[in-house]
Amino acid sequence: MPFISNCTAALLAVVSAVSFDPRQVTAPAASPGTAEFVVFASGRQVGSEQVTVAKSGGNWVITSTGRHAAPIDITINRFEVKYASDWQPIELSIDAVQGTRTLALKTSFGLTTAINEITQGTSTNSKTDQVSARTVVVPNGFFGAYEALAARLAGAAVGVEIPLYVAPQTEIKAIVKGIETQQLQGSGAVISTTVYELAMQNPGATVTAKVAVDARGRLARVDIGGGGLTVVRSDIASVAVRQQTVRNPTDADVVIPAYGFNLAGTVTMPTQAAGRLRHPAVILVPGSGPVDREENVFGIPIFTQLAGALAERGFLVVRYDKRGVGQSGGRAERATIQDYAEDVISVEKWLEKRKDVDKRHISVVGHSEGGAVALIAGSRRKEIASLVLIAAPGTRGSELILEQQSHGLDSLQLSEAERVAKVDLQKRIQTAVITGVGLEGLPEDVRKMADTPWFKSLLLFDPAEVMDKVKQPILIIQGELDTQVPPHHAQKLADLAQKRKKAPPTEVVLLPRVNHLLVHAVTGEVAEYPDLKEKTIVPEVAKKIADFLAR
């Protein structure tokens, strides 16, 4: 039985003879220090980990503590791995809890052996594996371990192979398939990172991961393809930092006043003015998580592309960093989806004052959770001309999360009892957050993560309650292969919209072979995102929006 069951973050084991690559012969160094990492699964924050890299007696020592909720479901009391100066592993020690089971692992390394003592609950077993020299130790669910991988990758070339020991399972091979540099724009400074695209050779399939390493040889970010999992250092995910990405030819950065802070955004002007002095305008509202104005997911800058396509059709388009994200002010940890709706209204009021905007034709386009935010904004601001809801939830937020959890559990090899236990725990967490009763019975780290204004507001959001107050025409766009917000949500929204008194026009567009990211896909599963060949949103999205708004 594996020490850590394969879950969202899993790098599955495969038996392979992995040899040291002679193209990487130096012993790269990292800068000692402590960092906090935030963990997101499918755009939703599920955990955090505090990681320290230290030099002791000539050896590298990486330690961490933290908590990751479902689907990872691990409490890290202490993780510690020690390497020699050349990154030859010496020993690994783990004290953790997965679900309700105590987990302990002690591993001692020889040059090509790993001797494990594994304790799960009351059962203790021993296991010896053959490993490669200078293997990188990456047990599933312990992301501080990736600091060693970042150090090993620093300066590596395309084609380099690095052995990874998924302790205490077996060793796999990571191959560097691509390298790119990224500039993260902060207030007054630019953080340079090198992003290494890795192919993890797992049984039956190859999992793609991207590891960003800063100039100090420290881990900045990890994106793992096995379930839409992102691990990002908190200073990079914080206010005033955003990735500089591809821009549209008519993009111009702007600052938009909100309530007590500013939102940083980009306006994309129509490519052809066609004699207009004032243009119809569109506000793009992003989904959940620390999303900036580009809404870049697995290399697909969804909003940058959508803004460019709408501008080509004569619209002035504004997109912005969410409050507390990128270069926008405000505090994300205190925000609710109602607060995000107020930010939309601030953008709409700002657009009304622009001399190049037709204030009678300012529309709001929300993607995913942004659709819920757009609905709320529309219900509060009659000056908004129309709404476009893309992959938006049609049920109460608490129901959607349970639906997403159920779909995620389908991919795990769980007994019926284990599945029921996980669903019951999720229900107990949601009930405690909604009612405020029972929070004290949750583990402190779970309570800290779940008991937030945003999570409570999402659980309580009910489109049926908001829709009655929405007077605008509504266009609903849905990908047929969307597994994050399945297609039946579009019909639920349409039914609600059509029941309104004196119902304004409502249209539904179902895009065949299109996933949640608005690109063509095969399965639509989150696990497929890293391997998507198509990195451009389908043109039908902009066309359908433009045609609807023109009507």
mmCIF file of C-alpha atoms in Angstrom, residues 41-369:
data_model
loop_
_atom_site.group_PDB
_atom_site.id
_atom_site.type_symbol
_atom_site.label_atom_id
_atom_site.label_comp_id
_atom_site.label_asym_id
_atom_site.label_seq_id
_atom_site.Cartn_x
_atom_site.Cartn_y
_atom_site.Cartn_z
ATOM 1 C CA ALA A 41 -6.818 22.874 -6.539
ATOM 2 C CA SER A 42 -8.912 23.773 -9.594
ATOM 3 C CA GLY A 43 -8.616 27.447 -8.706
ATOM 4 C CA ARG A 44 -9.780 26.991 -5.082
ATOM 5 C CA GLN A 45 -7.406 27.469 -2.162
ATOM 6 C CA VAL A 46 -7.057 24.189 -0.293
ATOM 7 C CA GLY A 47 -3.944 24.659 1.816
ATOM 8 C CA SER A 48 -0.708 26.345 2.754
ATOM 9 C CA GLU A 49 2.775 25.199 3.693
ATOM 10 C CA GLN A 50 5.582 27.002 5.501
ATOM 11 C CA VAL A 51 8.956 25.929 4.108
ATOM 12 C CA THR A 52 12.498 26.602 5.311
ATOM 13 C CA VAL A 53 15.701 25.902 3.373
ATOM 14 C CA ALA A 54 18.808 25.948 5.558
ATOM 15 C CA LYS A 55 22.498 25.072 5.323
ATOM 16 C CA SER A 56 23.774 23.047 8.284
ATOM 17 C CA GLY A 57 27.245 21.531 8.542
ATOM 18 C CA GLY A 58 27.633 21.664 4.774
ATOM 19 C CA ASN A 59 24.305 19.902 4.206
ATOM 20 C CA TRP A 60 21.035 21.242 2.828
ATOM 21 C CA VAL A 61 18.036 20.827 5.144
ATOM 22 C CA ILE A 62 14.468 21.462 3.956
ATOM 23 C CA THR A 63 11.696 21.506 6.566
ATOM 24 C CA SER A 64 7.990 22.345 6.395
ATOM 25 C CA THR A 65 4.699 22.326 8.248
ATOM 26 C CA GLY A 66 1.224 22.924 6.878
ATOM 27 C CA ARG A 67 -2.249 21.723 6.120
ATOM 28 C CA HIS A 68 -3.901 20.748 2.825
ATOM 29 C CA ALA A 69 -7.639 20.063 2.760
ATOM 30 C CA ALA A 70 -9.478 17.736 0.395
ATOM 31 C CA PRO A 71 -8.708 16.406 -2.117
ATOM 32 C CA ILE A 72 -5.142 16.231 -0.711
ATOM 33 C CA ASP A 73 -6.282 15.981 2.915
ATOM 34 C CA ILE A 74 -2.920 16.052 4.717
ATOM 35 C CA THR A 75 -1.830 17.740 7.932
ATOM 36 C CA ILE A 76 1.959 18.133 8.010
ATOM 37 C CA ASN A 77 3.204 18.182 11.594
ATOM 38 C CA ARG A 78 6.789 18.117 10.354
ATOM 39 C CA PHE A 79 8.496 17.306 7.082
ATOM 40 C CA GLU A 80 12.283 17.231 6.893
ATOM 41 C CA VAL A 81 14.649 16.076 4.182
ATOM 42 C CA LYS A 82 18.427 16.385 4.336
ATOM 43 C CA TYR A 83 20.770 16.497 1.336
ATOM 44 C CA ALA A 84 24.548 16.610 1.030
ATOM 45 C CA SER A 85 26.120 19.689 -0.536
ATOM 46 C CA ASP A 86 25.820 18.087 -4.012
ATOM 47 C CA TRP A 87 22.119 17.292 -3.411
ATOM 48 C CA GLN A 88 22.659 13.614 -2.701
ATOM 49 C CA PRO A 89 19.783 12.719 -0.334
ATOM 50 C CA ILE A 90 20.780 11.610 3.159
ATOM 51 C CA GLU A 91 17.575 11.141 5.131
ATOM 52 C CA LEU A 92 13.858 11.908 5.102
ATOM 53 C CA SER A 93 11.489 12.196 8.040
ATOM 54 C CA ILE A 94 7.721 12.764 7.910
ATOM 55 C CA ASP A 95 5.228 13.175 10.745
ATOM 56 C CA ALA A 96 1.764 13.753 9.288
ATOM 57 C CA VAL A 97 -1.925 12.853 9.302
ATOM 58 C CA GLN A 98 -3.854 11.937 6.181
ATOM 59 C CA GLY A 99 -7.585 12.031 6.759
ATOM 60 C CA THR A 100 -7.816 10.439 10.190
ATOM 61 C CA ARG A 101 -4.773 8.173 9.888
ATOM 62 C CA THR A 102 -1.405 8.904 11.427
ATOM 63 C CA LEU A 103 1.419 8.709 8.901
ATOM 64 C CA ALA A 104 5.093 8.465 9.686
ATOM 65 C CA LEU A 105 8.024 7.810 7.393
ATOM 66 C CA LYS A 106 11.741 7.559 8.074
ATOM 67 C CA THR A 107 13.993 6.990 5.089
ATOM 68 C CA SER A 108 17.774 6.665 5.031
ATOM 69 C CA PHE A 109 19.602 6.888 1.734
ATOM 70 C CA GLY A 110 22.698 5.207 0.441
ATOM 71 C CA LEU A 111 24.177 6.158 -2.893
ATOM 72 C CA THR A 112 21.616 4.038 -4.762
ATOM 73 C CA THR A 113 19.281 2.741 -2.042
ATOM 74 C CA ALA A 114 16.384 4.086 0.008
ATOM 75 C CA ILE A 115 15.516 2.186 3.197
ATOM 76 C CA ASN A 116 12.035 3.103 4.435
ATOM 77 C CA GLU A 117 10.236 2.528 7.717
ATOM 78 C CA ILE A 118 6.551 3.276 7.082
ATOM 79 C CA THR A 119 3.881 3.668 9.761
ATOM 80 C CA GLN A 120 0.213 3.994 8.832
ATOM 81 C CA GLY A 121 -2.071 4.075 11.839
ATOM 82 C CA THR A 122 -0.935 1.165 14.007
ATOM 83 C CA SER A 123 0.807 -0.738 11.206
ATOM 84 C CA THR A 124 4.564 -0.431 10.582
ATOM 85 C CA ASN A 125 6.378 -1.887 7.566
ATOM 86 C CA SER A 126 9.819 -1.705 6.008
ATOM 87 C CA LYS A 127 10.658 -1.293 2.345
ATOM 88 C CA THR A 128 13.895 -0.892 0.391
ATOM 89 C CA ASP A 129 14.024 0.691 -3.055
ATOM 90 C CA GLN A 130 16.768 1.069 -5.622
ATOM 91 C CA VAL A 131 17.195 4.735 -6.540
ATOM 92 C CA SER A 132 19.541 6.807 -8.649
ATOM 93 C CA ALA A 133 22.387 8.865 -7.299
ATOM 94 C CA ARG A 134 21.214 12.422 -6.482
ATOM 95 C CA THR A 135 17.560 11.505 -6.806
ATOM 96 C CA VAL A 136 15.187 14.287 -5.727
ATOM 97 C CA VAL A 137 12.862 13.208 -2.926
ATOM 98 C CA VAL A 138 9.246 14.291 -3.627
ATOM 99 C CA PRO A 139 6.674 12.413 -1.514
ATOM 100 C CA ASN A 140 3.117 13.123 -2.623
ATOM 101 C CA GLY A 141 1.437 16.085 -0.943
ATOM 102 C CA PHE A 142 4.575 17.595 0.626
ATOM 103 C CA PHE A 143 5.354 20.582 -1.560
ATOM 104 C CA GLY A 144 8.328 21.879 0.405
ATOM 105 C CA ALA A 145 10.163 18.945 -1.182
ATOM 106 C CA TYR A 146 10.048 20.792 -4.499
ATOM 107 C CA GLU A 147 12.617 23.282 -3.190
ATOM 108 C CA ALA A 148 15.259 20.621 -3.908
ATOM 109 C CA LEU A 149 13.880 20.128 -7.409
ATOM 110 C CA ALA A 150 14.023 23.894 -7.982
ATOM 111 C CA ALA A 151 17.683 23.937 -6.940
ATOM 112 C CA ARG A 152 18.475 21.028 -9.243
ATOM 113 C CA LEU A 153 16.654 22.631 -12.154
ATOM 114 C CA ALA A 154 18.408 25.996 -11.845
ATOM 115 C CA GLY A 155 20.602 26.263 -14.927
ATOM 116 C CA ALA A 156 19.431 22.964 -16.440
ATOM 117 C CA ALA A 157 19.066 22.592 -20.205
ATOM 118 C CA VAL A 158 16.312 21.120 -22.337
ATOM 119 C CA GLY A 159 16.682 17.348 -22.400
ATOM 120 C CA VAL A 160 18.120 17.011 -18.908
ATOM 121 C CA GLU A 161 16.677 14.045 -17.008
ATOM 122 C CA ILE A 162 16.264 14.244 -13.246
ATOM 123 C CA PRO A 163 15.261 11.211 -11.149
ATOM 124 C CA LEU A 164 12.455 11.786 -8.652
ATOM 125 C CA TYR A 165 11.884 9.434 -5.746
ATOM 126 C CA VAL A 166 8.179 9.453 -4.824
ATOM 127 C CA ALA A 167 8.903 8.200 -1.317
ATOM 128 C CA PRO A 168 8.282 5.489 -0.353
ATOM 129 C CA GLN A 169 6.748 4.250 -3.587
ATOM 130 C CA THR A 170 9.356 4.186 -6.340
ATOM 131 C CA GLU A 171 11.391 6.360 -8.654
ATOM 132 C CA ILE A 172 10.170 8.150 -11.757
ATOM 133 C CA LYS A 173 11.944 10.285 -14.322
ATOM 134 C CA ALA A 174 11.385 13.968 -15.066
ATOM 135 C CA ILE A 175 12.585 15.279 -18.415
ATOM 136 C CA VAL A 176 13.004 18.992 -19.125
ATOM 137 C CA LYS A 177 10.905 19.587 -22.246
ATOM 138 C CA GLY A 178 10.955 23.350 -22.391
ATOM 139 C CA ILE A 179 12.317 26.454 -20.696
ATOM 140 C CA GLU A 180 10.959 29.985 -20.696
ATOM 141 C CA THR A 181 11.546 33.123 -18.698
ATOM 142 C CA GLN A 182 8.737 35.035 -17.034
ATOM 143 C CA GLN A 183 8.718 38.532 -15.665
ATOM 144 C CA LEU A 184 6.462 39.190 -12.695
ATOM 145 C CA GLN A 185 5.651 42.880 -12.523
ATOM 146 C CA GLY A 186 5.521 44.296 -9.007
ATOM 147 C CA SER A 187 5.245 47.800 -7.657
ATOM 148 C CA GLY A 188 8.598 49.264 -8.605
ATOM 149 C CA ALA A 189 10.283 45.920 -9.241
ATOM 150 C CA VAL A 190 10.281 43.013 -11.656
ATOM 151 C CA ILE A 191 10.776 39.453 -10.351
ATOM 152 C CA SER A 192 12.492 37.242 -12.908
ATOM 153 C CA THR A 193 11.751 33.524 -12.934
ATOM 154 C CA THR A 194 12.753 30.644 -15.165
ATOM 155 C CA VAL A 195 9.959 28.173 -15.855
ATOM 156 C CA TYR A 196 10.910 24.568 -16.577
ATOM 157 C CA GLU A 197 8.305 22.416 -18.295
ATOM 158 C CA LEU A 198 8.724 18.829 -17.135
ATOM 159 C CA ALA A 199 7.372 15.548 -18.456
ATOM 160 C CA MET A 200 6.822 13.126 -15.571
ATOM 161 C CA GLN A 201 6.875 9.614 -16.972
ATOM 162 C CA ASN A 202 4.041 7.859 -15.163
ATOM 163 C CA PRO A 203 2.342 4.544 -15.964
ATOM 164 C CA GLY A 204 -0.051 4.819 -18.873
ATOM 165 C CA ALA A 205 0.442 8.538 -19.363
ATOM 166 C CA THR A 206 2.880 11.391 -18.962
ATOM 167 C CA VAL A 207 2.024 14.093 -16.447
ATOM 168 C CA THR A 208 3.186 17.596 -17.296
ATOM 169 C CA ALA A 209 4.390 19.982 -14.618
ATOM 170 C CA LYS A 210 5.801 23.495 -14.674
ATOM 171 C CA VAL A 211 8.300 24.553 -12.031
ATOM 172 C CA ALA A 212 9.221 28.238 -11.726
ATOM 173 C CA VAL A 213 12.580 29.030 -10.124
ATOM 174 C CA ASP A 214 13.672 32.526 -9.115
ATOM 175 C CA ALA A 215 17.116 34.063 -9.516
ATOM 176 C CA ARG A 216 18.134 32.796 -6.052
ATOM 177 C CA GLY A 217 17.512 29.182 -6.999
ATOM 178 C CA ARG A 218 14.381 29.070 -4.834
ATOM 179 C CA LEU A 219 11.007 27.624 -5.734
ATOM 180 C CA ALA A 220 8.487 30.221 -6.918
ATOM 181 C CA ARG A 221 5.600 28.183 -8.303
ATOM 182 C CA VAL A 222 4.584 24.662 -9.289
ATOM 183 C CA ASP A 223 1.746 23.744 -11.654
ATOM 184 C CA ILE A 224 0.999 20.012 -11.678
ATOM 185 C CA GLY A 225 -1.075 18.558 -14.465
ATOM 186 C CA GLY A 226 -2.580 15.698 -12.500
ATOM 187 C CA GLY A 227 -5.547 17.682 -11.267
ATOM 188 C CA GLY A 228 -5.286 21.386 -11.816
ATOM 189 C CA LEU A 229 -2.996 21.865 -8.815
ATOM 190 C CA THR A 230 -0.998 25.065 -8.280
ATOM 191 C CA VAL A 231 1.484 25.788 -5.509
ATOM 192 C CA VAL A 232 2.611 29.419 -5.443
ATOM 193 C CA ARG A 233 4.867 31.323 -3.079
ATOM 194 C CA SER A 234 2.852 33.853 -1.113
ATOM 195 C CA ASP A 235 4.979 36.876 -2.037
ATOM 196 C CA ILE A 236 4.403 36.120 -5.718
ATOM 197 C CA ALA A 237 0.668 35.579 -5.180
ATOM 198 C CA SER A 238 0.409 38.772 -3.171
ATOM 199 C CA VAL A 239 -0.766 42.257 -4.000
ATOM 200 C CA ALA A 240 1.228 44.252 -6.567
ATOM 201 C CA VAL A 241 2.640 41.230 -8.411
ATOM 202 C CA ARG A 242 1.421 40.123 -11.801
ATOM 203 C CA GLN A 243 2.866 38.168 -14.678
ATOM 204 C CA GLN A 244 3.731 40.145 -17.764
ATOM 205 C CA THR A 245 2.152 38.263 -20.651
ATOM 206 C CA VAL A 246 1.307 38.790 -24.281
ATOM 207 C CA ARG A 247 -0.649 41.958 -24.955
ATOM 208 C CA ASN A 248 -3.094 43.061 -27.582
ATOM 209 C CA PRO A 249 -1.934 45.817 -29.956
ATOM 210 C CA THR A 250 -4.417 48.334 -28.525
ATOM 211 C CA ASP A 251 -3.953 47.491 -24.819
ATOM 212 C CA ALA A 252 -3.382 50.344 -22.367
ATOM 213 C CA ASP A 253 -2.955 49.932 -18.608
ATOM 214 C CA VAL A 254 -5.300 51.932 -16.373
ATOM 215 C CA VAL A 255 -6.020 52.562 -12.691
ATOM 216 C CA ILE A 256 -9.669 52.401 -11.612
ATOM 217 C CA PRO A 257 -10.843 53.855 -8.291
ATOM 218 C CA ALA A 258 -12.842 51.460 -6.102
ATOM 219 C CA TYR A 259 -14.045 51.689 -2.502
ATOM 220 C CA GLY A 260 -10.952 52.664 -0.518
ATOM 221 C CA PHE A 261 -8.415 51.281 -2.994
ATOM 222 C CA ASN A 262 -7.610 51.125 -6.703
ATOM 223 C CA LEU A 263 -8.080 48.345 -9.203
ATOM 224 C CA ALA A 264 -5.334 47.897 -11.781
ATOM 225 C CA GLY A 265 -6.567 46.988 -15.222
ATOM 226 C CA THR A 266 -6.101 47.075 -18.959
ATOM 227 C CA VAL A 267 -8.344 48.686 -21.556
ATOM 228 C CA THR A 268 -8.362 47.219 -25.057
ATOM 229 C CA MET A 269 -9.557 49.771 -27.587
ATOM 230 C CA PRO A 270 -11.461 48.831 -30.737
ATOM 231 C CA THR A 271 -9.035 48.112 -33.533
ATOM 232 C CA GLN A 272 -11.202 50.063 -35.972
ATOM 233 C CA ALA A 273 -13.003 53.104 -34.639
ATOM 234 C CA ALA A 274 -15.303 53.160 -37.685
ATOM 235 C CA GLY A 275 -15.963 56.852 -37.118
ATOM 236 C CA ARG A 276 -17.327 56.295 -33.619
ATOM 237 C CA LEU A 277 -16.670 58.844 -30.895
ATOM 238 C CA ARG A 278 -18.167 56.584 -28.242
ATOM 239 C CA HIS A 279 -17.909 52.800 -28.131
ATOM 240 C CA PRO A 280 -19.997 50.095 -26.498
ATOM 241 C CA ALA A 281 -18.004 48.690 -23.589
ATOM 242 C CA VAL A 282 -17.523 45.280 -21.987
ATOM 243 C CA ILE A 283 -16.251 44.476 -18.486
ATOM 244 C CA LEU A 284 -14.612 41.044 -18.080
ATOM 245 C CA VAL A 285 -15.061 39.486 -14.614
ATOM 246 C CA PRO A 286 -12.699 36.615 -13.688
ATOM 247 C CA GLY A 287 -13.396 33.424 -11.770
ATOM 248 C CA SER A 288 -12.327 32.158 -8.360
ATOM 249 C CA GLY A 289 -8.868 32.192 -6.844
ATOM 250 C CA PRO A 290 -6.010 34.682 -7.173
ATOM 251 C CA VAL A 291 -6.803 35.549 -10.790
ATOM 252 C CA ASP A 292 -5.327 38.586 -12.471
ATOM 253 C CA ARG A 293 -6.621 40.480 -15.492
ATOM 254 C CA GLU A 294 -5.327 37.960 -18.031
ATOM 255 C CA GLU A 295 -7.114 34.970 -16.439
ATOM 256 C CA ASN A 296 -4.184 32.842 -17.547
ATOM 257 C CA VAL A 297 -4.823 29.133 -16.954
ATOM 258 C CA PHE A 298 -2.303 26.517 -18.106
ATOM 259 C CA GLY A 299 -0.811 28.895 -20.647
ATOM 260 C CA ILE A 300 -4.158 30.109 -21.988
ATOM 261 C CA PRO A 301 -4.638 33.858 -21.326
ATOM 262 C CA ILE A 302 -8.412 33.598 -21.595
ATOM 263 C CA PHE A 303 -9.274 37.247 -20.994
ATOM 264 C CA THR A 304 -6.408 38.684 -23.031
ATOM 265 C CA GLN A 305 -7.639 36.710 -26.025
ATOM 266 C CA LEU A 306 -11.300 37.489 -25.413
ATOM 267 C CA ALA A 307 -10.590 41.212 -25.010
ATOM 268 C CA GLY A 308 -8.675 41.275 -28.296
ATOM 269 C CA ALA A 309 -11.406 39.410 -30.148
ATOM 270 C CA LEU A 310 -14.160 41.691 -28.835
ATOM 271 C CA ALA A 311 -12.113 44.809 -29.622
ATOM 272 C CA GLU A 312 -11.845 43.619 -33.218
ATOM 273 C CA ARG A 313 -15.655 43.630 -33.261
ATOM 274 C CA GLY A 314 -15.873 47.251 -32.125
ATOM 275 C CA PHE A 315 -16.034 46.997 -28.339
ATOM 276 C CA LEU A 316 -13.935 48.808 -25.771
ATOM 277 C CA VAL A 317 -13.005 46.081 -23.266
ATOM 278 C CA VAL A 318 -11.685 46.408 -19.727
ATOM 279 C CA ARG A 319 -10.197 43.596 -17.659
ATOM 280 C CA TYR A 320 -8.654 44.011 -14.219
ATOM 281 C CA ASP A 321 -6.744 42.297 -11.432
ATOM 282 C CA LYS A 322 -9.108 41.162 -8.690
ATOM 283 C CA ARG A 323 -8.822 43.032 -5.415
ATOM 284 C CA GLY A 324 -5.797 41.832 -3.481
ATOM 285 C CA VAL A 325 -4.321 40.245 -6.621
ATOM 286 C CA GLY A 326 -1.670 41.470 -9.033
ATOM 287 C CA GLN A 327 -1.396 45.245 -8.865
ATOM 288 C CA SER A 328 -4.857 45.887 -7.394
ATOM 289 C CA GLY A 329 -5.318 47.054 -3.831
ATOM 290 C CA GLY A 330 -7.786 45.733 -1.284
ATOM 291 C CA ARG A 331 -7.723 42.647 0.914
ATOM 292 C CA ALA A 332 -8.665 39.392 -0.769
ATOM 293 C CA GLU A 333 -8.909 37.498 2.536
ATOM 294 C CA ARG A 334 -11.789 39.729 3.622
ATOM 295 C CA ALA A 335 -13.657 39.798 0.326
ATOM 296 C CA THR A 336 -16.969 38.128 -0.472
ATOM 297 C CA ILE A 337 -18.487 37.577 -3.886
ATOM 298 C CA GLN A 338 -20.768 40.504 -3.055
ATOM 299 C CA ASP A 339 -17.655 42.643 -2.572
ATOM 300 C CA TYR A 340 -16.356 41.504 -5.950
ATOM 301 C CA ALA A 341 -19.690 42.627 -7.420
ATOM 302 C CA GLU A 342 -19.114 46.082 -5.932
ATOM 303 C CA ASP A 343 -15.762 46.143 -7.727
ATOM 304 C CA VAL A 344 -17.579 45.467 -11.008
ATOM 305 C CA ILE A 345 -19.898 48.362 -10.275
ATOM 306 C CA SER A 346 -16.864 50.598 -9.601
ATOM 307 C CA VAL A 347 -15.507 49.681 -13.035
ATOM 308 C CA GLU A 348 -18.897 50.370 -14.639
ATOM 309 C CA LYS A 349 -19.135 53.806 -13.016
ATOM 310 C CA TRP A 350 -15.575 54.589 -14.134
ATOM 311 C CA LEU A 351 -16.452 53.634 -17.707
ATOM 312 C CA GLU A 352 -19.498 55.885 -17.651
ATOM 313 C CA LYS A 353 -17.230 58.883 -17.139
ATOM 314 C CA ARG A 354 -15.001 58.097 -20.115
ATOM 315 C CA LYS A 355 -15.673 60.260 -23.129
ATOM 316 C CA ASP A 356 -14.972 57.374 -25.499
ATOM 317 C CA VAL A 357 -17.624 55.074 -23.952
ATOM 318 C CA ASP A 358 -21.313 54.911 -24.807
ATOM 319 C CA LYS A 359 -22.645 54.711 -21.247
ATOM 320 C CA ARG A 360 -25.964 53.276 -22.469
ATOM 321 C CA HIS A 361 -24.158 50.166 -23.679
ATOM 322 C CA ILE A 362 -21.873 48.900 -20.910
ATOM 323 C CA SER A 363 -22.156 45.129 -20.529
ATOM 324 C CA VAL A 364 -20.647 42.690 -18.044
ATOM 325 C CA VAL A 365 -19.168 39.300 -19.018
ATOM 326 C CA GLY A 366 -18.446 36.916 -16.140
ATOM 327 C CA HIS A 367 -16.548 33.632 -16.411
ATOM 328 C CA SER A 368 -17.101 30.772 -13.939
ATOM 329 C CA GLU A 369 -17.515 32.283 -10.457
#
